[in-house]
Amino acid sequence: MKVTINDVAELAGVSIKTVSRVMNNEPSVKKATLDKVTAAIAQLNYQPNAAARNLASTRSYTIGYIYDNPNAYYVIDMQKGLLDTCRKHGYELLIHPTNAKSANIVQEVIDVVQHSRLAGLVLTPPFSEMPEIAEALERIDVDFVRIISGSTPSPKLTNCVLIDDFTAAFKITNHLLELGHTDIAFLCGDEEHSSSGERLAGFQAALTKRGIQANPKFVVPGSYSFESGVKGAKHLLAMAHKPTAIFACNDEIAAGALFSARLSHVEIPQQLSIVGFENSPFSRQTWPPLTTANQPNSTIAAQAAELLFRHTRPGNARSAVEQQPVFIPELLVRESTAPCQH
């Protein structure tokens, strides 16, 4: 027979309401009571039904993840981190893909929140970087956490997890400079993503620190896609004065650039070094494997969900001053980079 909340309450010797308070992580529960109820839940292997709890309660036990990102690996990693944390806290996750460029995107986000009775939202780029969405969610009093590109915590961004793309890009570029490369190209991601600008700024700062003037012809606009990498590298390799290294704004772009180089019979890394960003499966599935920056997206998502649950639990008021987690993607050197031969 299915274990119920009544069975847990009976075994722990407490009321059903007390079990509910423990499951909801309410801070007022005494440690001794918490330990008894937790032990009973573990002994009975009790699995609460979040959908039933949503119907039976004025509280919601579902959070949402709204995204628009062409990188499937990024989305999958984010979902994993969010789902793991939701299970830990007894919540469900609603996943809603949508078009960030839609004229009605703000109303669509509000409709999803209200129709699905969401307790809160985790927002990733580009939604996390759209102030109109944050303002709309604040107006309807819905908790949310933003994952955004940035290196400096700010009092205006108390509900954020920051990714320091600037510092990571600086380190990647410095790695290429230490290998003797000075003619380094940069393949951009989508301009509406702050990460694209932050990574480009880190790239340019590293060159400037070495007294190197960035070649504007080597900075190629694009998007976060394999096709963009193919097109961008083809453009660069057709130049009379070619780069000896390419910094791609993510691993998909880098994989596309590597593919384009192969078609042009350019040897990697002997004739051209290529680096990516994020350490997605693309970086490990290419040959040679890509030098990249390890961005732990599942961990970042889990941290964002934990921050959201701090807001949604009963009795936990939003703090005016709250620590903002900052992740700096770490350089991973692989076989796609080598000393400059020119």
Coordinates of C-alpha atoms in Angstrom, one line a residue, residues 164-334:
D164 CA 32.1 35.9 -14.3
D165 CA 32.5 35.5 -18.1
F166 CA 34.9 38.4 -18.2
T167 CA 37.5 36.8 -16.0
A168 CA 37.2 33.4 -17.7
A169 CA 37.6 35.0 -21.2
F170 CA 40.6 36.9 -19.9
K171 CA 42.2 33.7 -18.8
I172 CA 41.5 31.9 -22.0
T173 CA 43.0 34.7 -24.1
N174 CA 46.0 34.8 -21.8
H175 CA 46.5 31.1 -22.5
L176 CA 46.7 31.8 -26.2
L177 CA 49.0 34.8 -25.7
E178 CA 51.4 32.6 -23.6
L179 CA 51.5 30.2 -26.5
G180 CA 52.8 33.0 -28.7
H181 CA 49.6 33.9 -30.5
T182 CA 49.0 37.6 -31.2
D183 CA 46.8 37.3 -34.3
I184 CA 43.8 36.1 -32.4
A185 CA 40.2 36.2 -33.8
F186 CA 37.0 36.3 -31.8
L187 CA 33.8 34.6 -33.0
C188 CA 30.9 36.4 -31.2
G189 CA 27.6 34.9 -29.8
D190 CA 24.2 36.5 -29.9
E191 CA 24.5 40.2 -29.2
E192 CA 21.4 40.2 -27.0
H193 CA 23.2 37.9 -24.5
S194 CA 25.3 39.8 -21.9
S195 CA 27.7 36.8 -21.9
S196 CA 28.7 37.7 -25.5
G197 CA 29.7 41.2 -24.5
E198 CA 31.4 40.1 -21.3
R199 CA 33.5 37.4 -23.1
L200 CA 34.5 39.9 -25.8
A201 CA 35.5 42.5 -23.2
G202 CA 37.6 39.9 -21.3
F203 CA 39.3 39.0 -24.6
Q204 CA 40.1 42.6 -25.5
A205 CA 41.3 43.4 -22.0
A206 CA 43.8 40.5 -22.1
L207 CA 45.2 41.8 -25.4
T208 CA 45.4 45.4 -24.1
K209 CA 47.3 44.3 -21.0
R210 CA 50.0 42.8 -23.3
G211 CA 50.1 46.0 -25.4
I212 CA 48.4 44.3 -28.4
Q213 CA 45.9 46.2 -30.6
A214 CA 43.0 43.9 -31.4
N215 CA 42.4 43.7 -35.1
P216 CA 38.7 44.8 -35.7
K217 CA 38.5 42.5 -38.7
F218 CA 39.2 39.6 -36.5
V219 CA 36.0 40.2 -34.4
V220 CA 33.2 38.4 -36.2
P221 CA 29.5 38.9 -35.3
G222 CA 27.5 35.7 -35.0
S223 CA 25.2 33.6 -32.8
Y224 CA 25.6 30.7 -30.3
S225 CA 25.4 28.0 -33.0
F226 CA 27.5 25.4 -34.9
E227 CA 26.5 27.1 -38.2
S228 CA 27.7 30.4 -37.0
G229 CA 31.1 28.9 -36.2
V230 CA 31.4 27.4 -39.7
K231 CA 30.5 30.7 -41.4
G232 CA 32.7 32.8 -39.1
A233 CA 35.8 30.6 -39.5
K234 CA 35.3 30.4 -43.3
H235 CA 35.3 34.2 -43.4
L236 CA 38.5 34.4 -41.4
L237 CA 40.4 31.7 -43.3
A238 CA 39.6 33.5 -46.6
M239 CA 41.5 36.6 -45.4
A240 CA 45.0 37.4 -46.9
H241 CA 46.3 37.9 -43.3
K242 CA 44.8 35.0 -41.3
P243 CA 44.6 34.6 -37.5
T244 CA 46.8 31.9 -35.9
A245 CA 44.1 31.3 -33.2
I246 CA 40.4 31.6 -32.8
F247 CA 38.5 32.3 -29.6
A248 CA 34.9 31.1 -30.1
C249 CA 32.2 32.5 -27.7
N250 CA 31.0 28.9 -26.9
D251 CA 31.8 25.3 -27.7
E252 CA 29.2 25.0 -30.5
I253 CA 30.8 27.9 -32.3
A254 CA 34.2 26.4 -31.7
A255 CA 33.2 23.0 -33.1
G256 CA 31.8 24.8 -36.2
A257 CA 35.1 26.7 -36.6
L258 CA 37.0 23.4 -36.3
F259 CA 34.8 21.8 -38.9
S260 CA 35.3 24.7 -41.3
A261 CA 39.1 24.6 -40.8
R262 CA 39.1 20.8 -41.7
L263 CA 37.2 21.6 -44.9
S264 CA 39.9 24.1 -45.7
H265 CA 42.6 21.6 -44.9
V266 CA 43.9 23.6 -42.0
E267 CA 45.6 21.4 -39.3
I268 CA 44.5 21.9 -35.8
P269 CA 46.4 22.9 -33.7
Q270 CA 49.6 23.0 -35.8
Q271 CA 48.3 25.7 -38.1
L272 CA 45.4 27.1 -36.1
S273 CA 44.5 26.9 -32.4
I274 CA 40.9 27.0 -31.5
V275 CA 39.3 27.5 -28.0
G276 CA 35.6 27.4 -26.9
F277 CA 33.7 28.2 -23.8
E278 CA 31.4 26.3 -21.3
N279 CA 32.9 22.7 -21.5
S280 CA 29.8 21.3 -23.2
P281 CA 29.9 17.8 -24.8
F282 CA 30.8 19.6 -28.0
S283 CA 34.2 20.3 -26.6
R284 CA 34.9 16.7 -25.8
Q285 CA 33.4 15.1 -29.0
T286 CA 35.5 17.0 -31.5
W287 CA 38.9 15.9 -32.6
P288 CA 41.1 17.3 -31.3
P289 CA 39.1 18.0 -28.1
L290 CA 38.7 21.7 -27.4
T291 CA 40.5 23.9 -24.9
T292 CA 37.6 25.6 -23.2
A293 CA 36.3 27.1 -19.9
N294 CA 34.5 24.7 -17.6
Q295 CA 31.1 26.3 -16.7
P296 CA 29.3 24.0 -14.3
N297 CA 25.8 24.7 -15.5
S298 CA 24.0 22.0 -13.4
T299 CA 25.7 23.4 -10.2
I300 CA 24.8 26.9 -11.2
A301 CA 21.2 25.9 -11.7
A302 CA 21.1 24.1 -8.4
Q303 CA 22.5 27.2 -6.6
A304 CA 19.8 29.3 -8.3
A305 CA 17.1 26.9 -7.2
E306 CA 18.4 26.9 -3.6
L307 CA 18.3 30.7 -3.6
L308 CA 14.8 30.7 -4.9
F309 CA 13.6 28.2 -2.2
R310 CA 15.0 30.5 0.5
H311 CA 12.5 33.1 -0.7
T312 CA 9.5 30.8 -1.2
R313 CA 9.6 29.0 2.1
P314 CA 7.1 30.2 4.7
G315 CA 8.6 32.7 7.2
N316 CA 11.6 33.5 5.0
A317 CA 11.4 37.1 4.1
R318 CA 13.5 38.5 1.3
S319 CA 16.7 39.9 2.6
A320 CA 17.7 43.4 1.6
V321 CA 21.3 42.3 1.6
E322 CA 21.9 38.8 0.3
Q323 CA 25.1 37.1 -0.8
Q324 CA 25.3 36.6 -4.5
P325 CA 27.0 33.4 -5.7
V326 CA 29.7 34.1 -8.3
F327 CA 31.0 31.4 -10.6
I328 CA 34.2 31.8 -12.6
P329 CA 34.5 29.2 -15.4
E330 CA 37.9 27.6 -15.1
L331 CA 40.3 27.1 -18.0
L332 CA 40.6 23.5 -19.3
V333 CA 43.6 23.0 -21.6
R334 CA 43.1 20.3 -24.3

